[in-house]
Amino acid sequence: MIPFNFEYYKPSTITGAVEAFQTAHDLGQHTVYYSGGTEFITFARTNKLHADVVIDLKGIPECKALELDENDLIIGTGVSLNKISESGLFPLLGETVKRIADHTSRNKITLGGNLNSQLMYREGILPLLLADAKVKIAGKDTPVALDKVFHHEITLEPSAFLAQIIVDQSYLKLPFSTMKRTRFSKVGYPVATVAALMKDEELRIAFSGVCEFPFRSADVEAILNDTSMPAENRIEEAITYFPAPLVHDMHASAEYRRFVLKNLMTETLHALEAAK
Ligand SMILES: Cc1cc2nc3c(=O)[nH]c(=O)nc-3n(C[C@H](O)[C@H](O)[C@H](O)COP(=O)(O)OP(=O)(O)OC[C@H]3O[C@@H](n4cnc5c(N)ncnc54)[C@H](O)[C@@H]3O)c2cc1C
């Protein structure tokens, strides 16, 4: 049971959602956006979160879109992870999000919720960073590059939300690899997830679970693409350029994470360099 009362709104337009948020916010009410709701409900039940007003984004048609236009794939942030995988439209994204949670939870968890999760994993962002995705932010006319709003986490103005993700179609069928290792079962938080794709014979690679935020790094990619060195040396050196220390927590020690990470990076290089 959720131990507090809140007002619930389900607007049918982007403008209506922003206006509802702004009105409540101006009245001093703590207001949150809600997409799949799984994180909201879990955190509210355990008193890790409180809200006076909840604005459900699932009634907004743009947030439910999943379609190809002339040049791009458009993914509404209210689309469930299962729908994305089942569509087969962007296999790297589909395969990556297919390893998040269990099948029943993935019917509810949305891409927007995953990208804005308070947990450190946000695995759905890896393919989007690799594909130079753009985002449509509520209230803004023009889409912006994802890396303009993603600095360790997605940061938006309080009343703004992510409405759509836009991926240029030229990225959809490039050679890719996506691998996840958990502590015990197939379903679980990642000890390490490594997603990669090959574009113009250059490896692009992004990580989740290893540092306290998901990331893609130009330094790491430059080292891994320097094929004058053996793969083992490239991987050792690339890890020294990670933007933060390896996580050491109840799921895995930093040493174990390093071991798993090196294996995944070796497998990734092996798979994608063979595809060159
Ligand atoms: C069983 C289970 C296992 C999990 N395992 C993993 C895992 O292995 N890897 C992983 O990455 N994650 C994992 N998660 C975390 C999950 O991806 C997040 O909790 C995610 O936030 C849930 O999505 P939702 O749509 O239900 O989010 P919601 O509860 O609706 O929202 C989550 C947060 O995102 C914000 N938000 C939602 N939509 C938007 C938007 N469009 N714009 C801006 N902010 C928005 C909300 O305000 C809220 O703060 C797991 C979750 C569960 C339940």
PDB file of N, CA, C and O in Angstrom, residues 85-112:
ATOM      1  N   SER A  85      11.513  -4.449 -27.698  1.00  0.00           N
ATOM      2  CA  SER A  85      12.200  -5.689 -28.103  1.00  0.00           C
ATOM      3  C   SER A  85      11.406  -6.414 -29.180  1.00  0.00           C
ATOM      4  O   SER A  85      11.966  -6.860 -30.188  1.00  0.00           O
ATOM      5  N   GLU A  86      10.091  -6.527 -28.946  1.00  0.00           N
ATOM      6  CA  GLU A  86       9.261  -7.294 -29.880  1.00  0.00           C
ATOM      7  C   GLU A  86       9.169  -6.639 -31.250  1.00  0.00           C
ATOM      8  O   GLU A  86       8.979  -7.311 -32.261  1.00  0.00           O
ATOM      9  N   SER A  87       9.311  -5.319 -31.314  1.00  0.00           N
ATOM     10  CA  SER A  87       9.191  -4.624 -32.610  1.00  0.00           C
ATOM     11  C   SER A  87      10.340  -4.994 -33.544  1.00  0.00           C
ATOM     12  O   SER A  87      10.191  -4.947 -34.765  1.00  0.00           O
ATOM     13  N   GLY A  88      11.501  -5.343 -32.988  1.00  0.00           N
ATOM     14  CA  GLY A  88      12.662  -5.670 -33.821  1.00  0.00           C
ATOM     15  C   GLY A  88      13.200  -4.484 -34.605  1.00  0.00           C
ATOM     16  O   GLY A  88      14.052  -4.644 -35.471  1.00  0.00           O
ATOM     17  N   LEU A  89      12.756  -3.260 -34.280  1.00  0.00           N
ATOM     18  CA  LEU A  89      13.136  -2.104 -35.095  1.00  0.00           C
ATOM     19  C   LEU A  89      14.594  -1.681 -34.857  1.00  0.00           C
ATOM     20  O   LEU A  89      15.258  -1.193 -35.772  1.00  0.00           O
ATOM     21  N   PHE A  90      15.073  -1.840 -33.638  1.00  0.00           N
ATOM     22  CA  PHE A  90      16.445  -1.439 -33.311  1.00  0.00           C
ATOM     23  C   PHE A  90      17.014  -2.585 -32.459  1.00  0.00           C
ATOM     24  O   PHE A  90      16.940  -2.562 -31.230  1.00  0.00           O
ATOM     25  N   PRO A  91      17.563  -3.608 -33.142  1.00  0.00           N
ATOM     26  CA  PRO A  91      17.946  -4.824 -32.407  1.00  0.00           C
ATOM     27  C   PRO A  91      18.911  -4.578 -31.248  1.00  0.00           C
ATOM     28  O   PRO A  91      18.774  -5.218 -30.195  1.00  0.00           O
ATOM     29  N   LEU A  92      19.862  -3.641 -31.372  1.00  0.00           N
ATOM     30  CA  LEU A  92      20.785  -3.397 -30.258  1.00  0.00           C
ATOM     31  C   LEU A  92      20.017  -2.933 -29.016  1.00  0.00           C
ATOM     32  O   LEU A  92      20.256  -3.405 -27.904  1.00  0.00           O
ATOM     33  N   LEU A  93      19.052  -2.027 -29.208  1.00  0.00           N
ATOM     34  CA  LEU A  93      18.246  -1.557 -28.074  1.00  0.00           C
ATOM     35  C   LEU A  93      17.345  -2.684 -27.561  1.00  0.00           C
ATOM     36  O   LEU A  93      17.241  -2.934 -26.359  1.00  0.00           O
ATOM     37  N   GLY A  94      16.710  -3.380 -28.506  1.00  0.00           N
ATOM     38  CA  GLY A  94      15.777  -4.460 -28.134  1.00  0.00           C
ATOM     39  C   GLY A  94      16.460  -5.542 -27.308  1.00  0.00           C
ATOM     40  O   GLY A  94      15.929  -6.011 -26.302  1.00  0.00           O
ATOM     41  N   GLU A  95      17.667  -5.947 -27.741  1.00  0.00           N
ATOM     42  CA  GLU A  95      18.392  -7.002 -27.021  1.00  0.00           C
ATOM     43  C   GLU A  95      18.897  -6.508 -25.671  1.00  0.00           C
ATOM     44  O   GLU A  95      18.959  -7.257 -24.708  1.00  0.00           O
ATOM     45  N   THR A  96      19.281  -5.221 -25.601  1.00  0.00           N
ATOM     46  CA  THR A  96      19.807  -4.689 -24.335  1.00  0.00           C
ATOM     47  C   THR A  96      18.695  -4.605 -23.290  1.00  0.00           C
ATOM     48  O   THR A  96      18.874  -5.031 -22.144  1.00  0.00           O
ATOM     49  N   VAL A  97      17.528  -4.075 -23.681  1.00  0.00           N
ATOM     50  CA  VAL A  97      16.463  -3.908 -22.675  1.00  0.00           C
ATOM     51  C   VAL A  97      15.769  -5.231 -22.336  1.00  0.00           C
ATOM     52  O   VAL A  97      15.108  -5.344 -21.309  1.00  0.00           O
ATOM     53  N   LYS A  98      15.977  -6.244 -23.188  1.00  0.00           N
ATOM     54  CA  LYS A  98      15.377  -7.557 -22.942  1.00  0.00           C
ATOM     55  C   LYS A  98      15.983  -8.234 -21.713  1.00  0.00           C
ATOM     56  O   LYS A  98      15.454  -9.215 -21.203  1.00  0.00           O
ATOM     57  N   ARG A  99      17.122  -7.758 -21.261  1.00  0.00           N
ATOM     58  CA  ARG A  99      17.774  -8.342 -20.080  1.00  0.00           C
ATOM     59  C   ARG A  99      17.491  -7.534 -18.811  1.00  0.00           C
ATOM     60  O   ARG A  99      18.084  -7.786 -17.763  1.00  0.00           O
ATOM     61  N   ILE A 100      16.611  -6.538 -18.918  1.00  0.00           N
ATOM     62  CA  ILE A 100      16.253  -5.750 -17.727  1.00  0.00           C
ATOM     63  C   ILE A 100      15.040  -6.408 -17.056  1.00  0.00           C
ATOM     64  O   ILE A 100      14.029  -6.650 -17.715  1.00  0.00           O
ATOM     65  N   ALA A 101      15.147  -6.718 -15.771  1.00  0.00           N
ATOM     66  CA  ALA A 101      14.029  -7.274 -14.988  1.00  0.00           C
ATOM     67  C   ALA A 101      13.472  -8.557 -15.617  1.00  0.00           C
ATOM     68  O   ALA A 101      14.123  -9.199 -16.450  1.00  0.00           O
ATOM     69  N   ASP A 102      12.253  -8.939 -15.233  1.00  0.00           N
ATOM     70  CA  ASP A 102      11.602 -10.139 -15.767  1.00  0.00           C
ATOM     71  C   ASP A 102      10.557  -9.723 -16.786  1.00  0.00           C
ATOM     72  O   ASP A 102      10.201  -8.552 -16.889  1.00  0.00           O
ATOM     73  N   HIS A 103      10.024 -10.703 -17.533  1.00  0.00           N
ATOM     74  CA  HIS A 103       9.116 -10.389 -18.647  1.00  0.00           C
ATOM     75  C   HIS A 103       7.893  -9.598 -18.184  1.00  0.00           C
ATOM     76  O   HIS A 103       7.486  -8.630 -18.823  1.00  0.00           O
ATOM     77  N   THR A 104       7.318  -9.985 -17.046  1.00  0.00           N
ATOM     78  CA  THR A 104       6.112  -9.300 -16.556  1.00  0.00           C
ATOM     79  C   THR A 104       6.432  -7.838 -16.227  1.00  0.00           C
ATOM     80  O   THR A 104       5.672  -6.936 -16.597  1.00  0.00           O
ATOM     81  N   SER A 105       7.552  -7.596 -15.559  1.00  0.00           N
ATOM     82  CA  SER A 105       7.921  -6.208 -15.234  1.00  0.00           C
ATOM     83  C   SER A 105       8.183  -5.401 -16.505  1.00  0.00           C
ATOM     84  O   SER A 105       7.847  -4.219 -16.584  1.00  0.00           O
ATOM     85  N   ARG A 106       8.765  -6.060 -17.507  1.00  0.00           N
ATOM     86  CA  ARG A 106       9.077  -5.325 -18.759  1.00  0.00           C
ATOM     87  C   ARG A 106       7.834  -4.935 -19.545  1.00  0.00           C
ATOM     88  O   ARG A 106       7.898  -4.100 -20.435  1.00  0.00           O
ATOM     89  N   ASN A 107       6.689  -5.570 -19.233  1.00  0.00           N
ATOM     90  CA  ASN A 107       5.430  -5.101 -19.849  1.00  0.00           C
ATOM     91  C   ASN A 107       5.056  -3.737 -19.319  1.00  0.00           C
ATOM     92  O   ASN A 107       4.315  -3.003 -19.945  1.00  0.00           O
ATOM     93  N   LYS A 108       5.537  -3.402 -18.131  1.00  0.00           N
ATOM     94  CA  LYS A 108       5.197  -2.119 -17.489  1.00  0.00           C
ATOM     95  C   LYS A 108       6.337  -1.114 -17.624  1.00  0.00           C
ATOM     96  O   LYS A 108       6.100   0.066 -17.856  1.00  0.00           O
ATOM     97  N   ILE A 109       7.561  -1.556 -17.386  1.00  0.00           N
ATOM     98  CA  ILE A 109       8.699  -0.610 -17.388  1.00  0.00           C
ATOM     99  C   ILE A 109       8.795   0.034 -18.764  1.00  0.00           C
ATOM    100  O   ILE A 109       8.778  -0.646 -19.789  1.00  0.00           O
ATOM    101  N   THR A 110       8.904   1.349 -18.777  1.00  0.00           N
ATOM    102  CA  THR A 110       8.984   2.082 -20.041  1.00  0.00           C
ATOM    103  C   THR A 110      10.411   2.554 -20.275  1.00  0.00           C
ATOM    104  O   THR A 110      11.224   2.642 -19.347  1.00  0.00           O
ATOM    105  N   LEU A 111      10.674   2.912 -21.518  1.00  0.00           N
ATOM    106  CA  LEU A 111      12.016   3.426 -21.830  1.00  0.00           C
ATOM    107  C   LEU A 111      12.271   4.722 -21.052  1.00  0.00           C
ATOM    108  O   LEU A 111      13.347   4.908 -20.478  1.00  0.00           O
ATOM    109  N   GLY A 112      11.266   5.606 -21.005  1.00  0.00           N
ATOM    110  CA  GLY A 112      11.435   6.876 -20.280  1.00  0.00           C
ATOM    111  C   GLY A 112      11.718   6.652 -18.801  1.00  0.00           C
ATOM    112  O   GLY A 112      12.563   7.320 -18.205  1.00  0.00           O
TER     113      GLY A 112
END
